[in-house]
mmCIF file of C-alpha atoms in Angstrom:
data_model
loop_
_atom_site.group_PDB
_atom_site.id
_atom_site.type_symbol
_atom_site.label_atom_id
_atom_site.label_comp_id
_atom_site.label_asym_id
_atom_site.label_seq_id
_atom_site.Cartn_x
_atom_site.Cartn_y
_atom_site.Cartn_z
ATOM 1 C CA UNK A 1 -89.728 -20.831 55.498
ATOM 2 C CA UNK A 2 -86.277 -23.404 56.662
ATOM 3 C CA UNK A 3 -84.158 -25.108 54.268
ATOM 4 C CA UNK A 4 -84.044 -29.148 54.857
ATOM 5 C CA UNK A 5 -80.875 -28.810 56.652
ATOM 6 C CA UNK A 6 -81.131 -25.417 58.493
ATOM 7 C CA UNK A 7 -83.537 -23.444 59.980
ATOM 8 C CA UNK A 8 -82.407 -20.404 58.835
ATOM 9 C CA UNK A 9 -82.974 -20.022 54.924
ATOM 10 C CA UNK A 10 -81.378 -18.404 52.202
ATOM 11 C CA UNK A 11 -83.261 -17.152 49.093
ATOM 12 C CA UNK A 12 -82.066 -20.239 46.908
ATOM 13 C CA UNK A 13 -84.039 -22.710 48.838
ATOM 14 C CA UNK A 14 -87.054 -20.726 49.704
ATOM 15 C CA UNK A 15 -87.202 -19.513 45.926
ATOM 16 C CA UNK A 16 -87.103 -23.168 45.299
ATOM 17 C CA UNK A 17 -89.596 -23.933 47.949
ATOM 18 C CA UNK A 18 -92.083 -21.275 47.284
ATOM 19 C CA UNK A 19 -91.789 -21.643 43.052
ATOM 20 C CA UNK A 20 -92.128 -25.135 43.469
ATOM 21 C CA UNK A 21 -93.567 -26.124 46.602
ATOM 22 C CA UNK A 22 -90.344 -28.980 47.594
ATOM 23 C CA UNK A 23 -87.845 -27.801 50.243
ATOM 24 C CA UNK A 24 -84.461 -28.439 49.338
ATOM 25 C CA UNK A 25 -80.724 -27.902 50.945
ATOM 26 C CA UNK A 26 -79.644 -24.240 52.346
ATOM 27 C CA UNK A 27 -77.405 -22.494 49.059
ATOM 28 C CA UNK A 28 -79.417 -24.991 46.144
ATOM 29 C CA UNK A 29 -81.377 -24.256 43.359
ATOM 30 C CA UNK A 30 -84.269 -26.559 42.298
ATOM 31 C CA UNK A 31 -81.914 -29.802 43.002
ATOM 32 C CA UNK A 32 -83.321 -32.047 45.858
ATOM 33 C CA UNK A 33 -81.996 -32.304 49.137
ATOM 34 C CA UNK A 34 -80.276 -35.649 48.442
ATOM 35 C CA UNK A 35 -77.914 -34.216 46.404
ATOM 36 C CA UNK A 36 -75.306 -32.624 48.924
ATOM 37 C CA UNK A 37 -74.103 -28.759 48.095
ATOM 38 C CA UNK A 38 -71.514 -28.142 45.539
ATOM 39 C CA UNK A 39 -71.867 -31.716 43.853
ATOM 40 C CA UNK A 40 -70.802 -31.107 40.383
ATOM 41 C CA UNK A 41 -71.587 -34.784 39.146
ATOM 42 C CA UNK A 42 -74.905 -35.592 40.668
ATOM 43 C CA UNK A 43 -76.821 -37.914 38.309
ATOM 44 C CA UNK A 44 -79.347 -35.558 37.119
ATOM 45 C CA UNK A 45 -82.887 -37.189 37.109
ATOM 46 C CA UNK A 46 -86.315 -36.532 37.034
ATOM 47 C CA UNK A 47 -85.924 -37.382 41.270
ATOM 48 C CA UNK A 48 -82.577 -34.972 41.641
ATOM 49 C CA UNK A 49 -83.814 -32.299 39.226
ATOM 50 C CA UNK A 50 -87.221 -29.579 40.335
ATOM 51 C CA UNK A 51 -89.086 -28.043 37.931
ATOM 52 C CA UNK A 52 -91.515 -25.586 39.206
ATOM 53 C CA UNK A 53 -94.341 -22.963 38.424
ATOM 54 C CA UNK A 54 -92.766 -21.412 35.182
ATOM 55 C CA UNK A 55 -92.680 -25.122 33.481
ATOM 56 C CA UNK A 56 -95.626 -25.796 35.034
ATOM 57 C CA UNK A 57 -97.209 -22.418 33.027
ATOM 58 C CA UNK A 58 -95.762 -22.967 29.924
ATOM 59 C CA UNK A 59 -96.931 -26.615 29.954
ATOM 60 C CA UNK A 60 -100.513 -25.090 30.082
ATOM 61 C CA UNK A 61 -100.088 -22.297 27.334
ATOM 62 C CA UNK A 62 -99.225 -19.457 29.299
ATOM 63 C CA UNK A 63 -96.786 -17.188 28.832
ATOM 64 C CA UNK A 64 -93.797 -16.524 31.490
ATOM 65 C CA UNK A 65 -90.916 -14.191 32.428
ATOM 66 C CA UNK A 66 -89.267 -12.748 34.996
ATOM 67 C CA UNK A 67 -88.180 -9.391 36.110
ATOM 68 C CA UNK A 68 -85.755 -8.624 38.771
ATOM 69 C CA UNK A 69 -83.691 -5.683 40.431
ATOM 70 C CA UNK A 70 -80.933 -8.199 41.333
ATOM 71 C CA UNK A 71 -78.520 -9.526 38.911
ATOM 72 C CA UNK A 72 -80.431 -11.832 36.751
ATOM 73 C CA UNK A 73 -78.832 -14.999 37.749
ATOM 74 C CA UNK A 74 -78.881 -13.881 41.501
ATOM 75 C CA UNK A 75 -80.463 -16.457 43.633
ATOM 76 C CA UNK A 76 -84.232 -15.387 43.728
ATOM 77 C CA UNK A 77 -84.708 -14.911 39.930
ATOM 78 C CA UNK A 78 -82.776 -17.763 39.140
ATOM 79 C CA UNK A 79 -84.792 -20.132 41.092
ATOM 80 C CA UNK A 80 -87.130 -19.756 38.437
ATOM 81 C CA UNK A 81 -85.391 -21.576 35.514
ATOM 82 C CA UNK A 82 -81.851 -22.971 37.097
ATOM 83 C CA UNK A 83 -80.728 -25.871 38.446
ATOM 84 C CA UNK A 84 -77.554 -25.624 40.355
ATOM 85 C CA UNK A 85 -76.035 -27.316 43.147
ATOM 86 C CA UNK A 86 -74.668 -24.031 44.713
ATOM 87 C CA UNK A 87 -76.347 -20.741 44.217
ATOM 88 C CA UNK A 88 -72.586 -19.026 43.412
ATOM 89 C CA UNK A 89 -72.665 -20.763 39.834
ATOM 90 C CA UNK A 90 -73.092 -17.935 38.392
ATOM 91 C CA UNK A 91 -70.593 -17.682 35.497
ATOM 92 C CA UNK A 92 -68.124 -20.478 34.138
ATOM 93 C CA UNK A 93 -64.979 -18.982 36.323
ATOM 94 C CA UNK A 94 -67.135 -20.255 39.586
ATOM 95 C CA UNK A 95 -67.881 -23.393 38.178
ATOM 96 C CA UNK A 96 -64.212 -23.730 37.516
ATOM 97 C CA UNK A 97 -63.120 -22.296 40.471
ATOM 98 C CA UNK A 98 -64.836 -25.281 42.278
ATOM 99 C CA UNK A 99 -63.267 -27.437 40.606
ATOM 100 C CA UNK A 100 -65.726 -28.783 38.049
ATOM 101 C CA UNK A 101 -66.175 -29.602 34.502
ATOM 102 C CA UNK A 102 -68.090 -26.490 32.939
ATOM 103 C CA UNK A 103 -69.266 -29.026 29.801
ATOM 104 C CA UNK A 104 -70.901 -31.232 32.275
ATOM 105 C CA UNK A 105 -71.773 -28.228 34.567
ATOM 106 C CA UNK A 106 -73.780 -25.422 32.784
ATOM 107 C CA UNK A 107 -73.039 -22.057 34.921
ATOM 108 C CA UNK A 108 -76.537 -20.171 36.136
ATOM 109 C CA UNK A 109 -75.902 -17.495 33.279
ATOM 110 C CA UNK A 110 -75.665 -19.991 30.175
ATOM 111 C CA UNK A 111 -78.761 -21.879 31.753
ATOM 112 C CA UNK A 112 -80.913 -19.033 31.154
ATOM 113 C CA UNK A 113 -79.600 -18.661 27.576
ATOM 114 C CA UNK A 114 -80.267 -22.378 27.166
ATOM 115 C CA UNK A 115 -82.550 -24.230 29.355
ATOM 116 C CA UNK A 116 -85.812 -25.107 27.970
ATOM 117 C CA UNK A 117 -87.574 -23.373 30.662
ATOM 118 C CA UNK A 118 -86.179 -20.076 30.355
ATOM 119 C CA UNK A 119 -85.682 -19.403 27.076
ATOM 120 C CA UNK A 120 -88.890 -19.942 26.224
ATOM 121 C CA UNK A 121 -89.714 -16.821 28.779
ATOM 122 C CA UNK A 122 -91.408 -13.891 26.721
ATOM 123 C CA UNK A 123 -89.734 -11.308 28.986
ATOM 124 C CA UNK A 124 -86.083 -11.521 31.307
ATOM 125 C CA UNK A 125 -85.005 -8.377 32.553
ATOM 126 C CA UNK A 126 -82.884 -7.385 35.426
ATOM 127 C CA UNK A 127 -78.968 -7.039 36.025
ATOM 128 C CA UNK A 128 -76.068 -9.162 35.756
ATOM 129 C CA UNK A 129 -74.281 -8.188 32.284
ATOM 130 C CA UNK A 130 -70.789 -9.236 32.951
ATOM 131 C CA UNK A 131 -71.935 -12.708 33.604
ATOM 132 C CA UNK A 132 -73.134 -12.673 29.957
ATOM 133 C CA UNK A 133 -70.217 -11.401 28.162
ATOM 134 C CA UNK A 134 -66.487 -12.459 27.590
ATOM 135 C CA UNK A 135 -63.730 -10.566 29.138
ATOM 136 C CA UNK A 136 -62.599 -8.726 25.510
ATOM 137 C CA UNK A 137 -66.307 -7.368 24.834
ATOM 138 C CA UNK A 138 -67.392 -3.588 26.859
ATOM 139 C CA UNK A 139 -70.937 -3.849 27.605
ATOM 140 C CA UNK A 140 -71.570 -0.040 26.421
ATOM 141 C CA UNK A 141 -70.931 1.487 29.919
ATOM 142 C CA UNK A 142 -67.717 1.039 30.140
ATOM 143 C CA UNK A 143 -67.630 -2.238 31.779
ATOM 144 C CA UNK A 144 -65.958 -5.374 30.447
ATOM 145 C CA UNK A 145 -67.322 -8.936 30.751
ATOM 146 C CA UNK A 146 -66.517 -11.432 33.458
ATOM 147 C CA UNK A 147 -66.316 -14.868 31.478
ATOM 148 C CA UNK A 148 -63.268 -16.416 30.585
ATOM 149 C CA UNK A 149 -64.829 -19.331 28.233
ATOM 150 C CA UNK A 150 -64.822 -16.772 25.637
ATOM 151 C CA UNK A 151 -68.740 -17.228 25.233
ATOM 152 C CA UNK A 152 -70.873 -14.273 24.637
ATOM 153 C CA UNK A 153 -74.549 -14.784 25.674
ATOM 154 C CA UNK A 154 -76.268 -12.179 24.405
ATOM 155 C CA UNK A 155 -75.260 -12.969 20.871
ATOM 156 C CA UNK A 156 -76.385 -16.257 21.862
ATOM 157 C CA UNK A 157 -79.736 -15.194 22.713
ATOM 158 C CA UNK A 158 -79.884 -13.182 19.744
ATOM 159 C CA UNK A 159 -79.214 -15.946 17.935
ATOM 160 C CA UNK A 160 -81.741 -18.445 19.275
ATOM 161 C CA UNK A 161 -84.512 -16.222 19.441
ATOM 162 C CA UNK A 162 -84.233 -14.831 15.806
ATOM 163 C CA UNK A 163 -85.496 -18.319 14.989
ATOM 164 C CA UNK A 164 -88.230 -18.570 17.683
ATOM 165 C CA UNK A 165 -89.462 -14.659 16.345
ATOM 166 C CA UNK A 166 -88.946 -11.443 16.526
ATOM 167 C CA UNK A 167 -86.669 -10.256 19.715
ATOM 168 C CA UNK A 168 -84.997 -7.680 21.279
ATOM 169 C CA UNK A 169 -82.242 -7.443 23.451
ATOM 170 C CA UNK A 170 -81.832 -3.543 25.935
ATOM 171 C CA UNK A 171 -79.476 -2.560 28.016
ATOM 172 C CA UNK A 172 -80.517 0.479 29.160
ATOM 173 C CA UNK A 173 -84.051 2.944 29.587
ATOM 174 C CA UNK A 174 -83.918 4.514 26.209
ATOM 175 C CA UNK A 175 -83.756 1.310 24.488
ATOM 176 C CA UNK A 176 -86.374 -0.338 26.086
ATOM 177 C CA UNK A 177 -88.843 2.603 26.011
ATOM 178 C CA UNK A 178 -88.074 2.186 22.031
ATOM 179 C CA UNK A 179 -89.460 -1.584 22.225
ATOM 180 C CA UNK A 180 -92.564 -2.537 20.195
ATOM 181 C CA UNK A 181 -94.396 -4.682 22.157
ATOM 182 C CA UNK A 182 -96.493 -5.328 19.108
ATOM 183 C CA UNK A 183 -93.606 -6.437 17.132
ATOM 184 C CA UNK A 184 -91.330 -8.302 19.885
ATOM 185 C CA UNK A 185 -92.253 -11.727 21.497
ATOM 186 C CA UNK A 186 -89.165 -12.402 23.060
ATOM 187 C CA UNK A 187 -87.753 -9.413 24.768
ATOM 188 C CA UNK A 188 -83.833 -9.617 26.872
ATOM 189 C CA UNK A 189 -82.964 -6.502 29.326
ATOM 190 C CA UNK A 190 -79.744 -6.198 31.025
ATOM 191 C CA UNK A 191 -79.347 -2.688 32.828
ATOM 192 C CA UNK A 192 -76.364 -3.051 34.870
ATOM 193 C CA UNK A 193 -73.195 -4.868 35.019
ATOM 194 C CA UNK A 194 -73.864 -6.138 38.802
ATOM 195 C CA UNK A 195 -77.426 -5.713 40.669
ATOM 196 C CA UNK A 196 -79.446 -2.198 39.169
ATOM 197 C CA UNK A 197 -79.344 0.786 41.288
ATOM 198 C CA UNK A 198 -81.631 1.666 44.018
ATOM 199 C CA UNK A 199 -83.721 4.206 42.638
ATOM 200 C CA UNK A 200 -82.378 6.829 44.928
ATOM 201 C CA UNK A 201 -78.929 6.833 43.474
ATOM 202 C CA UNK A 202 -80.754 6.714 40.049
ATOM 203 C CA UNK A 203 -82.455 9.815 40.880
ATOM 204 C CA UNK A 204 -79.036 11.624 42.037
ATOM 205 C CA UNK A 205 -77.373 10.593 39.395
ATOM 206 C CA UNK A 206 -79.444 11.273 37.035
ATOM 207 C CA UNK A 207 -78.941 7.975 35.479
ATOM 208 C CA UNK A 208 -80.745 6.018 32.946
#
């Protein structure tokens, strides 16, 4: 499919397009083509602002999640739950780094902790843990978190979904192979710091 303003797409808008059937701008998650790329202070409406197939799910009783090989708040998975006026929102340093107000302008990794959307999905598992974690916490492979707002998501999670029910957050095979599906309803995975492995180099390395 083409973006509204070029013919060649990325995977922001066509996630958008194909999760919610409205073509936006080339870079854009769920935020309508009259709202130019990188505008930090649209006026967020129910005209500037796409909800798609996941909302539309969980409106009718159905349970949702995603699961992804890509960082979690890469551009394809995240055009399930964000909005965002450029797909490089990833974390609050890229929201700064563009000069905006990270209050006003929630960074792709804190909207999965706290949009409605997704954090009412059953199941989110893919990559993407230093997006998640402050810069002082190691993310028990020896990698420290990105975010300099001194937030730590996962604790976050943790902490919301304790009072939705029982959940569980993994971060590597072991742990989620340990997961009682009868006993968890809400269920966080984050395997790798950046995008997971291909599963060559997981079979070389002999890696979990």
């Amino acid at each position: 499919t083409y973006c509204v303003n070029r013919q060649v797409a990325d995977s922001a808008c066509t996630g958008t397009a194909y999760l919610s059937g409205v073509k936006i701008n080339y870079g854009m998650l769920n935020v309508a083509a009259s709202v130019p790329r990188y505008d930090c202070d649209y006026e967020k409406t129910n005209e500037t602002e796409i909800f798609g197939i996941m909302k539309w799910a969980q409106d009718a009783g159905k349970a949702t999640g995603i699961v992804t090989n890509t960082r979690i708040t890469h551009a394809s998975p995240a055009a399930s739950y964000a909005q965002s006026a450029t797909r490089g929102w990833e974390y609050d340093v890229e929201v700064r780094g563009a000069g905006c107000d990270q209050e006003k302008t929630m960074d792709i990794a804190q909207q999965l902790v706290r949009n409605e959307v997704s954090k009412n999905f059953k199941v989110a598992m893919g990559g993407g843990r230093r997006y998640f974690l402050p810069r002082d916490v190691n993310d028990g492979e020896g990698a420290r978190g990105y975010r300099e707002d001194g937030k730590n998501l996962v604790e976050e999670w943790l902490e919301t979904h304790k009072a939705m029910g029982e959940s569980e957050f993994v971060w590597n095979r072991e742990q989620l192979l340990a997961v009682d599906p009868k006993k968890t309803e809400y269920l966080l995975g984050l395997f790798e710091a950046s995008h997971m492995k291909f599963n060559l180099v997981v079979k070389e390395q002999n890696a979990q």
